[in-house]
Coordinates of C-alpha atoms in Angstrom, one line a residue:
Chain A
M968 CA -81.0 -191.0 35.7
A969 CA -80.3 -194.0 33.9
T970 CA -79.8 -192.2 30.6
E971 CA -77.5 -189.5 32.1
I972 CA -75.0 -192.1 33.2
Q973 CA -75.1 -193.6 30.0
T974 CA -74.0 -190.3 28.2
I975 CA -71.3 -190.0 30.5
E976 CA -69.9 -193.2 30.0
L977 CA -70.3 -192.9 26.1
P978 CA -66.6 -193.0 24.7
K979 CA -65.1 -190.2 23.6
A980 CA -65.6 -190.8 19.9
Q981 CA -69.5 -190.4 20.1
L982 CA -69.0 -187.6 22.4
D983 CA -67.1 -185.7 19.7
S984 CA -69.4 -183.5 18.0
Q985 CA -68.5 -182.8 14.2
I986 CA -67.2 -179.4 14.1
I987 CA -65.5 -179.7 10.7
V988 CA -67.5 -181.3 7.9
A989 CA -66.0 -181.6 4.4
E990 CA -68.2 -182.9 1.6
Q991 CA -66.4 -184.0 -1.8
V992 CA -64.6 -179.8 -1.5
V993 CA -62.4 -179.2 -4.6
A994 CA -60.1 -176.6 -3.7
G995 CA -58.3 -174.3 -6.1
Y996 CA -57.6 -170.8 -7.6
R997 CA -59.1 -169.7 -11.0
D998 CA -58.8 -172.8 -13.4
N999 CA -56.3 -174.4 -11.1
I1000 CA -57.3 -177.8 -8.9
V1001 CA -55.2 -177.9 -5.9
W1002 CA -57.1 -180.9 -4.5
S1003 CA -60.1 -182.4 -5.0
N1004 CA -63.0 -184.7 -3.4
A1005 CA -61.8 -184.0 -0.2
S1006 CA -64.1 -185.7 2.6
F1007 CA -63.6 -185.7 5.8
T1008 CA -65.1 -184.7 9.3
I1009 CA -63.0 -183.1 12.2
G1010 CA -64.2 -183.3 15.9
Q1011 CA -64.3 -181.6 19.0
G1012 CA -61.2 -181.7 21.1
Q1013 CA -59.2 -183.6 18.3
F1014 CA -55.3 -183.2 17.5
I1015 CA -55.2 -183.3 13.5
A1016 CA -51.9 -183.2 11.7
V1017 CA -52.0 -181.9 8.2
I1018 CA -49.6 -183.7 6.3
G1019 CA -48.1 -183.7 2.7
P1020 CA -45.6 -182.2 0.3
N1021 CA -44.8 -178.4 -0.5
G1022 CA -47.6 -177.1 -2.5
A1023 CA -49.9 -179.9 -1.9
G1024 CA -52.5 -177.1 -0.6
K1025 CA -52.4 -177.8 3.1
T1026 CA -52.6 -173.9 3.5
T1027 CA -55.1 -173.8 1.3
L1028 CA -57.0 -176.1 3.5
F1029 CA -56.5 -173.3 6.2
R1030 CA -57.8 -170.5 3.8
L1031 CA -61.0 -172.8 3.0
L1032 CA -61.6 -173.2 6.8
L1033 CA -60.9 -169.4 7.5
G1034 CA -63.1 -168.6 4.7
I1035 CA -60.6 -166.6 3.1
Q1036 CA -61.2 -168.7 -0.2
Q1037 CA -64.3 -170.6 -1.3
P1038 CA -64.4 -174.3 -2.3
K1039 CA -64.6 -174.7 -6.0
S1040 CA -67.4 -177.4 -5.6
G1041 CA -68.6 -179.0 -3.0
E1042 CA -69.2 -178.1 0.7
I1043 CA -67.1 -177.3 3.7
L1044 CA -68.9 -176.5 7.1
V1045 CA -67.1 -175.3 10.2
F1046 CA -69.7 -175.3 13.1
G1047 CA -72.3 -176.1 10.9
E1048 CA -72.0 -172.7 8.6
H1049 CA -70.0 -171.9 5.9
P1050 CA -67.1 -170.3 7.0
K1051 CA -66.8 -166.4 7.2
K1052 CA -63.8 -164.1 7.6
G1053 CA -63.7 -162.8 11.4
N1054 CA -64.9 -165.9 12.8
S1055 CA -63.6 -165.7 16.6
R1056 CA -64.2 -169.2 17.1
I1057 CA -61.0 -170.0 15.1
G1058 CA -57.5 -168.9 16.3
Y1059 CA -55.1 -168.9 13.0
V1060 CA -51.4 -168.7 13.3
P1061 CA -50.0 -168.6 9.7
Q1062 CA -46.9 -170.1 8.1
Q1063 CA -43.6 -167.8 8.2
H1064 CA -44.7 -165.2 10.2
K1065 CA -42.5 -162.7 9.8
I1066 CA -41.1 -160.1 11.9
D1067 CA -38.8 -157.4 11.3
N1068 CA -35.8 -156.9 12.5
D1069 CA -35.8 -153.5 13.7
L1070 CA -39.3 -153.9 14.6
T1071 CA -39.6 -153.0 18.5
V1072 CA -43.2 -153.8 19.5
Q1073 CA -43.7 -155.9 22.7
A1074 CA -45.2 -159.1 22.2
L1075 CA -48.2 -158.3 24.7
E1076 CA -49.2 -155.5 22.1
L1077 CA -49.4 -158.0 19.3
V1078 CA -51.3 -160.3 21.8
R1079 CA -53.6 -157.5 22.8
L1080 CA -54.4 -157.0 19.0
G1081 CA -55.6 -160.5 18.9
A1082 CA -58.2 -159.6 21.4
S1083 CA -59.4 -156.3 20.1
G1084 CA -57.7 -155.6 17.0
N1085 CA -60.7 -155.8 14.4
S1086 CA -62.6 -153.0 16.6
W1087 CA -62.8 -149.5 15.2
G1088 CA -62.4 -146.2 17.0
I1089 CA -60.3 -145.8 19.9
S1090 CA -60.9 -146.5 23.9
L1091 CA -58.7 -144.7 26.1
F1092 CA -59.3 -146.1 29.2
S1093 CA -60.2 -149.6 28.5
D1094 CA -57.8 -152.1 29.8
E1095 CA -59.7 -155.2 28.8
D1096 CA -57.9 -156.5 26.3
R1097 CA -54.6 -155.8 27.9
K1098 CA -55.8 -158.2 30.6
L1099 CA -57.1 -160.8 28.2
A1100 CA -53.2 -160.4 26.5
L1101 CA -51.7 -161.1 29.9
N1102 CA -53.7 -164.0 30.6
S1103 CA -53.3 -165.4 27.2
L1104 CA -49.5 -164.9 27.7
R1105 CA -49.6 -166.8 31.0
A1106 CA -51.6 -169.7 29.4
V1107 CA -48.9 -170.7 27.2
G1108 CA -46.4 -169.9 29.8
A1109 CA -44.8 -167.1 28.0
E1110 CA -45.9 -164.1 30.3
K1111 CA -42.0 -163.6 30.8
L1112 CA -42.5 -162.5 27.3
A1113 CA -44.9 -159.7 27.5
Q1114 CA -42.7 -156.8 27.6
R1115 CA -40.0 -157.7 25.3
S1116 CA -39.5 -156.4 21.9
L1117 CA -41.0 -159.1 19.1
N1118 CA -37.7 -158.7 17.2
G1119 CA -35.8 -159.9 20.0
L1120 CA -37.1 -163.5 20.2
S1121 CA -36.3 -166.5 19.3
G1122 CA -38.4 -168.8 16.7
G1123 CA -39.8 -170.7 19.6
E1124 CA -40.5 -168.1 21.8
L1125 CA -42.3 -166.1 19.0
Q1126 CA -44.4 -169.1 18.0
K1127 CA -45.4 -169.2 21.8
V1128 CA -46.5 -165.6 21.2
F1129 CA -48.3 -166.0 18.1
L1130 CA -50.0 -168.7 20.0
A1131 CA -51.0 -166.5 22.7
E1132 CA -52.5 -164.1 20.1
A1133 CA -54.7 -166.7 18.6
L1134 CA -55.9 -168.1 21.8
V1135 CA -57.2 -164.9 23.2
S1136 CA -60.2 -164.8 21.7
N1137 CA -61.0 -168.1 23.5
P1138 CA -61.4 -170.2 19.9
D1139 CA -62.7 -173.6 19.8
V1140 CA -60.5 -174.2 16.6
L1141 CA -56.9 -173.6 16.6
L1142 CA -54.8 -173.4 13.1
L1143 CA -51.2 -173.7 13.4
D1144 CA -49.7 -173.3 9.7
E1145 CA -45.9 -174.9 10.1
P1146 CA -45.6 -173.6 13.7
L1147 CA -42.1 -176.3 13.9
T1148 CA -40.6 -175.0 11.0
G1149 CA -37.2 -173.7 12.3
L1150 CA -37.3 -174.9 15.7
D1151 CA -35.1 -177.1 17.3
I1152 CA -35.9 -180.4 18.9
R1153 CA -36.6 -179.3 22.4
A1154 CA -38.9 -175.9 21.4
E1155 CA -40.3 -178.3 19.0
Q1156 CA -41.5 -180.6 21.7
E1157 CA -42.4 -177.6 24.0
L1158 CA -44.6 -176.1 21.8
L1159 CA -46.4 -179.5 20.7
G1160 CA -46.7 -180.4 24.2
L1161 CA -48.4 -177.1 24.8
V1162 CA -50.9 -177.7 22.0
Y1163 CA -51.8 -181.1 23.2
D1164 CA -52.5 -179.3 26.9
I1165 CA -54.9 -176.6 25.4
V1166 CA -56.4 -179.5 23.2
Q1167 CA -56.8 -181.4 26.3
T1168 CA -58.0 -178.7 29.0
R1169 CA -59.7 -176.4 26.8
N1170 CA -61.4 -179.1 24.4
V1171 CA -59.9 -177.3 21.6
T1172 CA -59.6 -178.7 18.1
A1173 CA -55.9 -178.1 16.6
L1174 CA -55.1 -178.6 13.2
I1175 CA -50.9 -178.7 12.7
V1176 CA -49.4 -178.1 9.2
A1177 CA -46.2 -180.0 9.3
H1178 CA -43.7 -181.6 7.1
D1179 CA -42.4 -184.3 9.2
I1180 CA -44.9 -186.5 10.9
N1181 CA -42.8 -188.1 13.5
P1182 CA -42.7 -185.5 15.9
L1183 CA -46.5 -185.3 16.3
L1184 CA -47.1 -188.8 16.1
P1185 CA -47.5 -189.3 20.2
F1186 CA -50.1 -186.8 19.9
L1187 CA -52.3 -187.4 16.8
D1188 CA -55.9 -188.4 16.7
K1189 CA -56.2 -187.8 13.2
I1190 CA -54.0 -187.1 10.0
V1191 CA -55.4 -185.1 6.9
Y1192 CA -53.0 -186.4 4.3
I1193 CA -52.6 -183.9 1.3
A1194 CA -50.8 -184.9 -1.9
N1195 CA -51.2 -185.4 -5.5
G1196 CA -54.2 -183.5 -5.5
K1197 CA -56.2 -185.9 -3.6
V1198 CA -56.6 -185.9 0.5
A1199 CA -56.6 -188.9 2.6
T1200 CA -58.2 -188.9 6.3
G1201 CA -58.1 -191.3 9.2
T1202 CA -56.7 -192.0 12.1
P1203 CA -52.1 -192.5 12.0
D1204 CA -52.6 -196.2 11.8
E1205 CA -55.2 -196.1 8.8
V1206 CA -53.6 -193.5 6.8
L1207 CA -49.7 -193.8 7.4
T1208 CA -49.8 -197.5 5.6
T1209 CA -48.1 -198.7 2.6
E1210 CA -51.4 -199.5 0.8
S1211 CA -53.4 -196.3 1.7
L1212 CA -50.4 -193.9 0.6
S1213 CA -49.2 -195.7 -2.5
S1214 CA -53.1 -195.1 -3.4
L1215 CA -53.2 -191.6 -2.4
Y1216 CA -49.9 -191.1 -4.3
G1217 CA -50.9 -193.0 -7.3
S1218 CA -47.6 -195.1 -7.7
H1219 CA -45.8 -197.3 -4.9
V1220 CA -44.5 -196.0 -1.9
E1221 CA -43.0 -197.9 1.4
V1222 CA -44.1 -196.7 4.9
L1223 CA -41.6 -198.3 7.3
H1224 CA -41.5 -198.1 10.9
D1225 CA -38.1 -198.2 13.0
S1226 CA -38.0 -199.8 16.3
K1227 CA -38.9 -196.6 18.3
G1228 CA -42.5 -196.2 16.3
N1229 CA -41.0 -193.4 13.9
I1230 CA -41.8 -193.8 10.4
A1231 CA -40.0 -192.8 7.1
I1232 CA -41.9 -192.9 3.7
I1233 CA -40.1 -193.9 0.8
G1234 CA -40.9 -193.5 -3.0
I1235 CA -42.1 -190.2 -2.9
H1236 CA -40.8 -188.5 -6.1
E1237 CA -40.7 -184.6 -5.8
S1238 CA -42.2 -184.4 -9.2
H1239 CA -45.6 -184.8 -7.4
E1240 CA -44.9 -181.5 -5.7
R1241 CA -46.5 -178.7 -7.2
V1242 CA -45.4 -175.3 -7.6
K1243 CA -46.3 -173.2 -4.3
Q1244 CA -49.0 -171.0 -5.0
R1245 CA -50.4 -168.3 -2.5
Chain B
M1063 CA -41.6 -112.5 18.5
L1064 CA -45.3 -113.2 18.6
Y1065 CA -46.0 -109.5 17.6
Y1066 CA -45.6 -110.8 14.1
T1067 CA -48.5 -112.5 12.3
F1068 CA -46.2 -114.7 10.3
I1069 CA -44.5 -115.9 13.2
V1070 CA -47.7 -117.0 15.1
H1071 CA -48.7 -118.5 11.6
A1072 CA -45.7 -120.6 11.8
F1073 CA -45.8 -121.5 15.5
E1074 CA -49.6 -122.9 14.7
A1075 CA -49.2 -124.5 11.2
G1076 CA -46.1 -125.9 12.6
T1077 CA -47.6 -127.5 15.8
I1078 CA -50.4 -129.1 13.8
I1079 CA -48.3 -130.7 11.0
A1080 CA -45.9 -131.8 13.4
I1081 CA -48.8 -133.7 15.7
V1082 CA -50.1 -134.8 12.3
G1083 CA -46.9 -136.1 11.1
G1084 CA -45.9 -137.7 14.3
V1085 CA -48.9 -140.2 14.8
I1086 CA -49.0 -140.6 10.6
G1087 CA -45.3 -141.2 10.8
Y1088 CA -45.6 -143.9 13.6
F1089 CA -47.5 -146.2 10.9
V1090 CA -44.8 -145.2 8.2
V1091 CA -42.1 -146.7 10.0
L1092 CA -44.4 -149.5 11.4
R1093 CA -45.7 -150.4 8.0
R1094 CA -42.1 -150.0 6.1
S1095 CA -43.5 -147.3 4.0
A1096 CA -40.9 -144.6 4.1
F1097 CA -40.0 -145.0 0.2
A1098 CA -43.8 -144.4 -0.2
A1099 CA -43.7 -141.4 1.6
H1100 CA -40.6 -140.1 0.1
A1101 CA -42.2 -140.9 -3.2
L1102 CA -45.6 -139.0 -2.2
S1103 CA -43.8 -135.5 -1.5
H1104 CA -41.8 -135.9 -4.8
I1105 CA -45.0 -136.5 -6.3
G1106 CA -46.3 -133.8 -4.3
F1107 CA -43.9 -131.4 -6.1
A1108 CA -45.0 -131.9 -9.7
G1109 CA -48.2 -131.1 -8.4
A1110 CA -47.3 -128.2 -6.5
A1111 CA -45.3 -126.7 -9.3
G1112 CA -48.3 -127.1 -11.8
A1113 CA -50.3 -125.5 -9.2
V1114 CA -47.8 -122.4 -9.3
V1115 CA -48.0 -122.8 -12.9
L1116 CA -52.4 -122.7 -12.9
N1117 CA -51.5 -120.0 -10.7
L1118 CA -50.7 -117.5 -13.2
F1119 CA -53.8 -118.0 -15.1
Y1120 CA -56.2 -118.9 -12.4
P1121 CA -55.2 -116.9 -9.4
W1122 CA -57.5 -118.6 -6.7
V1123 CA -55.0 -122.1 -7.6
T1124 CA -52.4 -122.5 -4.9
P1125 CA -49.8 -125.0 -4.5
L1126 CA -51.7 -127.0 -1.7
Y1127 CA -54.2 -127.8 -4.1
G1128 CA -51.7 -129.2 -6.3
L1129 CA -50.5 -131.1 -3.8
L1130 CA -53.2 -132.5 -2.7
A1131 CA -54.4 -133.6 -6.4
F1132 CA -51.1 -135.3 -7.0
T1133 CA -50.6 -137.0 -3.4
T1134 CA -53.6 -138.6 -3.1
G1135 CA -53.9 -139.7 -6.8
G1136 CA -50.4 -141.0 -6.1
A1137 CA -51.4 -142.8 -2.8
A1138 CA -54.4 -144.3 -4.4
A1139 CA -52.1 -145.8 -7.3
M1140 CA -49.4 -147.1 -4.8
A1141 CA -51.9 -148.4 -2.7
G1142 CA -53.2 -150.5 -5.7
L1143 CA -49.9 -152.0 -6.6
G1144 CA -49.9 -154.5 -4.0
K1145 CA -48.8 -155.1 -0.6
R1146 CA -45.4 -156.2 -0.8
A1147 CA -43.1 -153.8 -0.7
S1148 CA -40.4 -155.3 -2.6
Q1149 CA -42.5 -155.1 -5.8
R1150 CA -43.8 -151.8 -5.0
D1151 CA -40.0 -150.4 -4.8
M1152 CA -39.4 -150.7 -8.5
S1153 CA -42.6 -148.9 -9.3
I1154 CA -42.6 -146.2 -7.0
G1155 CA -38.9 -145.5 -8.0
I1156 CA -40.1 -145.0 -11.7
T1157 CA -43.2 -143.0 -10.8
L1158 CA -41.2 -141.0 -8.4
A1159 CA -38.2 -140.3 -11.4
F1160 CA -41.3 -139.4 -14.0
M1161 CA -42.8 -136.8 -11.0
L1162 CA -39.5 -135.1 -10.7
G1163 CA -39.0 -134.7 -14.3
L1164 CA -43.0 -133.4 -14.8
G1165 CA -42.2 -131.0 -11.7
S1166 CA -39.2 -129.7 -13.4
L1167 CA -41.1 -128.9 -16.6
F1168 CA -43.9 -127.1 -14.7
I1169 CA -41.1 -124.8 -12.7
T1170 CA -39.7 -124.0 -16.4
L1171 CA -43.0 -123.3 -17.7
Y1172 CA -43.5 -121.0 -14.7
G1173 CA -40.0 -118.9 -15.7
I1174 CA -41.4 -118.7 -19.2
Y1175 CA -44.7 -117.4 -18.5
G1176 CA -43.8 -115.8 -14.9
A1177 CA -41.0 -114.2 -13.5
A1178 CA -38.7 -115.3 -11.3
F1179 CA -39.1 -119.0 -10.5
S1180 CA -36.3 -120.0 -8.2
E1181 CA -37.9 -118.6 -5.2
E1182 CA -41.3 -120.6 -6.0
A1183 CA -39.3 -123.8 -6.4
Y1184 CA -37.1 -123.3 -3.4
S1185 CA -40.0 -123.1 -1.0
I1186 CA -41.5 -126.1 -2.6
L1187 CA -38.6 -128.0 -2.2
F1188 CA -37.5 -126.8 1.1
G1189 CA -40.2 -125.1 2.8
D1190 CA -41.4 -121.5 3.9
I1191 CA -42.5 -121.5 7.4
F1192 CA -42.9 -117.8 7.4
G1193 CA -44.7 -117.5 4.6
I1194 CA -48.1 -119.0 5.9
T1195 CA -51.6 -117.0 5.4
T1196 CA -54.3 -117.2 7.7
L1197 CA -55.8 -119.2 5.4
N1198 CA -53.2 -121.8 4.9
V1199 CA -53.6 -122.0 9.0
V1200 CA -57.2 -122.8 8.9
I1201 CA -57.0 -125.3 5.8
T1202 CA -54.1 -126.9 7.6
L1203 CA -56.3 -127.0 10.9
L1204 CA -59.3 -128.5 9.0
A1205 CA -57.0 -131.0 7.5
G1206 CA -55.2 -132.0 10.4
M1207 CA -58.5 -132.5 12.4
I1208 CA -59.6 -135.0 10.0
L1209 CA -56.7 -136.8 9.5
L1210 CA -56.4 -137.6 13.5
L1211 CA -60.2 -138.2 13.8
L1212 CA -59.9 -140.8 10.7
T1213 CA -56.7 -142.2 12.1
S1214 CA -57.9 -143.0 15.8
F1215 CA -61.0 -144.4 14.5
I1216 CA -58.8 -147.1 12.2
Y1217 CA -56.2 -147.0 14.9
R1218 CA -56.4 -150.9 16.2
P1219 CA -57.5 -152.4 13.0
L1220 CA -54.6 -150.4 11.1
L1221 CA -52.1 -151.5 13.8
F1222 CA -53.2 -154.8 13.4
S1223 CA -53.0 -155.0 9.6
S1224 CA -49.4 -153.0 9.5
L1225 CA -48.4 -155.8 12.5
D1226 CA -49.6 -159.1 11.5
Q1227 CA -51.6 -158.6 8.3
E1228 CA -52.7 -162.2 7.5
V1229 CA -54.1 -162.7 11.1
A1230 CA -56.0 -159.6 10.4
E1231 CA -57.4 -160.8 7.1
A1232 CA -58.6 -163.7 8.8
K1233 CA -60.4 -162.1 11.4
G1234 CA -62.3 -160.1 8.7
M1235 CA -60.0 -156.6 8.5
P1236 CA -60.2 -155.1 5.5
T1237 CA -56.6 -155.1 5.1
L1238 CA -56.0 -153.8 1.6
R1239 CA -58.7 -151.1 1.8
L1240 CA -57.3 -149.9 5.1
G1241 CA -54.0 -149.8 3.5
L1242 CA -55.6 -147.6 0.7
V1243 CA -57.1 -145.4 3.5
F1244 CA -53.5 -145.3 5.1
M1245 CA -52.0 -143.9 2.2
L1246 CA -54.5 -141.4 1.3
L1247 CA -54.1 -140.0 5.1
L1248 CA -50.3 -140.0 4.3
A1249 CA -51.2 -138.3 1.2
V1250 CA -53.1 -135.2 2.8
A1251 CA -50.3 -135.2 5.6
T1252 CA -47.6 -134.7 3.3
S1253 CA -49.3 -132.1 1.4
I1254 CA -50.2 -130.0 4.7
A1255 CA -46.3 -130.8 5.8
V1256 CA -44.6 -129.6 2.7
Q1257 CA -45.6 -126.1 3.0
I1258 CA -43.5 -126.1 6.5
I1259 CA -40.9 -128.3 5.6
G1260 CA -40.6 -128.7 2.0
V1261 CA -41.0 -131.4 -0.5
L1262 CA -36.9 -132.8 0.4
L1263 CA -37.0 -132.5 4.0
I1264 CA -40.4 -133.9 4.8
F1265 CA -38.8 -137.1 6.5
S1266 CA -37.5 -135.0 9.4
L1267 CA -41.3 -134.9 10.5
L1268 CA -42.8 -137.7 8.8
V1269 CA -40.1 -140.4 9.5
T1270 CA -37.6 -139.4 12.0
P1271 CA -39.6 -138.4 15.0
A1272 CA -41.2 -141.9 14.5
A1273 CA -37.8 -143.8 14.3
V1274 CA -37.1 -142.2 17.7
A1275 CA -40.1 -143.3 19.0
Q1276 CA -39.5 -146.7 18.1
Q1277 CA -36.0 -146.4 20.0
V1278 CA -37.2 -145.8 23.5
T1279 CA -40.8 -147.5 23.7
T1280 CA -42.2 -150.8 22.5
R1281 CA -46.0 -149.8 23.4
P1282 CA -47.9 -148.1 20.1
S1283 CA -49.7 -146.1 21.9
R1284 CA -46.5 -144.4 23.8
A1285 CA -44.3 -144.3 20.6
I1286 CA -47.1 -142.3 19.1
L1287 CA -46.9 -139.8 22.2
V1288 CA -43.0 -139.6 22.1
S1289 CA -43.1 -139.3 18.2
V1290 CA -45.7 -136.3 18.9
I1291 CA -43.7 -135.1 21.3
V1292 CA -40.4 -135.0 19.4
A1293 CA -41.9 -133.5 16.3
V1294 CA -43.6 -131.1 18.1
V1295 CA -40.6 -129.7 20.0
A1296 CA -38.4 -129.8 17.1
T1297 CA -40.9 -127.6 15.2
W1298 CA -41.1 -125.2 18.0
L1299 CA -37.7 -124.9 18.4
G1300 CA -36.8 -124.7 14.8
I1301 CA -38.8 -121.6 14.3
F1302 CA -37.8 -120.1 17.6
I1303 CA -33.7 -120.5 16.7
S1304 CA -34.7 -119.5 13.1
Y1305 CA -36.5 -116.3 14.3
Y1306 CA -33.2 -115.0 16.3
I1307 CA -30.4 -116.7 13.8
N1308 CA -31.3 -116.0 10.3
F1309 CA -31.0 -119.3 8.8
P1310 CA -33.9 -121.7 7.7
A1311 CA -36.5 -123.0 10.0
S1312 CA -36.3 -125.8 8.1
F1313 CA -32.8 -126.7 8.6
F1314 CA -33.0 -126.4 12.8
I1315 CA -35.9 -128.4 12.2
T1316 CA -34.4 -131.5 10.2
S1317 CA -31.1 -130.8 12.6
L1318 CA -33.0 -131.4 15.8
S1319 CA -35.2 -134.1 15.0
F1320 CA -31.8 -136.0 13.6
G1321 CA -30.3 -135.0 16.7
A1322 CA -33.2 -136.9 18.5
Y1323 CA -32.7 -140.0 16.7
L1324 CA -29.0 -139.9 17.3
I1325 CA -29.7 -139.6 20.8
A1326 CA -32.7 -142.3 20.9
R1327 CA -30.3 -144.4 19.0
Y1328 CA -26.9 -144.3 20.8
V1329 CA -26.9 -142.3 23.7
Y1330 CA -30.4 -143.8 25.5
P1331 CA -29.3 -147.2 25.3
K1332 CA -26.2 -146.5 27.3
V1333 CA -28.3 -144.3 29.9
R1334 CA -30.9 -147.0 30.2
P1335 CA -29.4 -150.2 30.7
S1336 CA -32.9 -152.2 30.6
S1337 CA -32.8 -151.1 27.0
I1338 CA -35.8 -152.4 24.8
L1339 CA -33.0 -153.4 22.3
R1340 CA -32.3 -155.9 24.4
G1341 CA -35.4 -156.8 24.4
R1342 CA -35.8 -156.1 28.6
A1343 CA -38.5 -155.1 30.3
Q1344 CA -39.1 -151.0 31.1
E1345 CA -39.2 -151.5 34.5
S1346 CA -39.9 -148.5 36.0
E1347 CA -42.6 -147.6 33.3
E1348 CA -44.1 -150.5 33.4
T1349 CA -44.0 -151.4 37.2
K1350 CA -45.7 -147.6 37.9
E1351 CA -48.2 -148.4 35.2
H1352 CA -49.5 -152.0 36.5
T1353 CA -50.1 -150.3 40.1
H1354 CA -52.0 -147.7 38.6
E1355 CA -54.2 -149.2 35.9
S1356 CA -54.6 -152.9 36.9
S1357 CA -53.6 -153.5 40.6
K1358 CA -55.9 -156.0 41.3
E1359 CA -56.5 -158.3 38.5
I1360 CA -52.9 -158.5 37.1
P1361 CA -50.1 -159.3 39.3
A1362 CA -47.2 -157.2 38.5
I1363 CA -45.0 -158.3 35.6
P1364 CA -41.7 -159.7 37.3
E1365 CA -38.8 -157.5 36.5
R1366 CA -36.3 -159.1 34.4
T1367 CA -32.4 -158.8 35.4
G1368 CA -31.0 -160.9 32.3

């Protein structure tokens, strides 16, 4: 009896089971090392920002987690296993999702493919995936978009549809690659609020790649800061300091705070950025 | 008119090809592979012309064999060129020009060794729907059935990787191999369609009906159905009119499918105010479907007015 109560009263940090574990991971393509010596853990139900300059290797991290790419050395575990493609416990929204201007396919059909797009053969009479898709759209407050053609949606609306597509398989991890690009502040806040709700209510772990840390700050549990071929992780208070970022970049950078808690990082030179590679 | 075997054959082969073209064509439009489809038919032209020359020496060689050999080879090469259409365009265009040149060489060779070559060349370029033999119909039927079976087997993964390649790949779908399989399906479809509509006019069965469908519905399964209906009706009417008015059936088929596109593009949105092009719901269809298929679990989607 007593032990049960104790379990319930454990602080959140201890309850977190670590679902992503990286040990001395080196990531790269062929002879090219993008970043190295990354060791971190990510727990269940955490909201994580993946931050860093262009080409630092943020998308590479996602590709490792998805099993599309293998680490050059070190070990990365997702749910205690080496990542493999086709893991339905991971929902993924890639960067720069392109929708053709004259592509008239309705949103519901795209979300539906998130549920059944990987099954072979046709099922003429099964409607299960359609129901799942509608529920998923409803969960992100986008049921009104179900029958809208993808080419007629705004950037914010599209991101919601992609989020629904990623959520339809009921994943435990969400990987969102620059979902805020091109969104105005309102759409940005709406999307982040939505993701935060999902993290809270479903105990999903969300990793969001973003350029600007500020809109994310109110929601974050942890930051994965990738720059200069290195990876720093920790809470915002640990990572976003002059000392920690200076040692990450290998040169002096200054982290400034304004009265509202927004931060600015001064002294990052673009020469640190690498040519973007996919 | 069905008293004549050549008319019956025209209807039989025409129907099969229209169905196949309507289905495969939807993916051509979806995958933005129209240029590749165009190039395949021209590569097929070289193959068909080469087969016509070989036929002088080996009577068992028919243009269809040449078409199949060249288009499948071309399809495999194109699929290997990579996924980005912009990168492919140049290579496809260069290959296309070379293949047309090769075709013209074969046609000339045929003229040197054989007799009048213009008729053969004409039927490859523009189709010869009233020259279809029983064997042609059988081959077309077999090829058509295999194509439809394969397409239905890969339907959802192909749709997924056509619409959302990166997510499909992360979900473990073999997107590159699916691309190759699709190109091979397209190659076979092109080969059998050339007999009817010819190399130059193949778009009217492979692309136009699917383009019509894209204008009138946003659901892939329905779009394929519409695409097939447009292709079949255009083919039937084309053959029918051509029988009474002695102009080429190809002309009528292309004109009818083009007409259908113009109507779908410019007239349909006006007669149907809840047009998909303005991103609104297709009220009548959707409401009907929801009461029909899933009345309990899912509340009907609210109709949109603006």
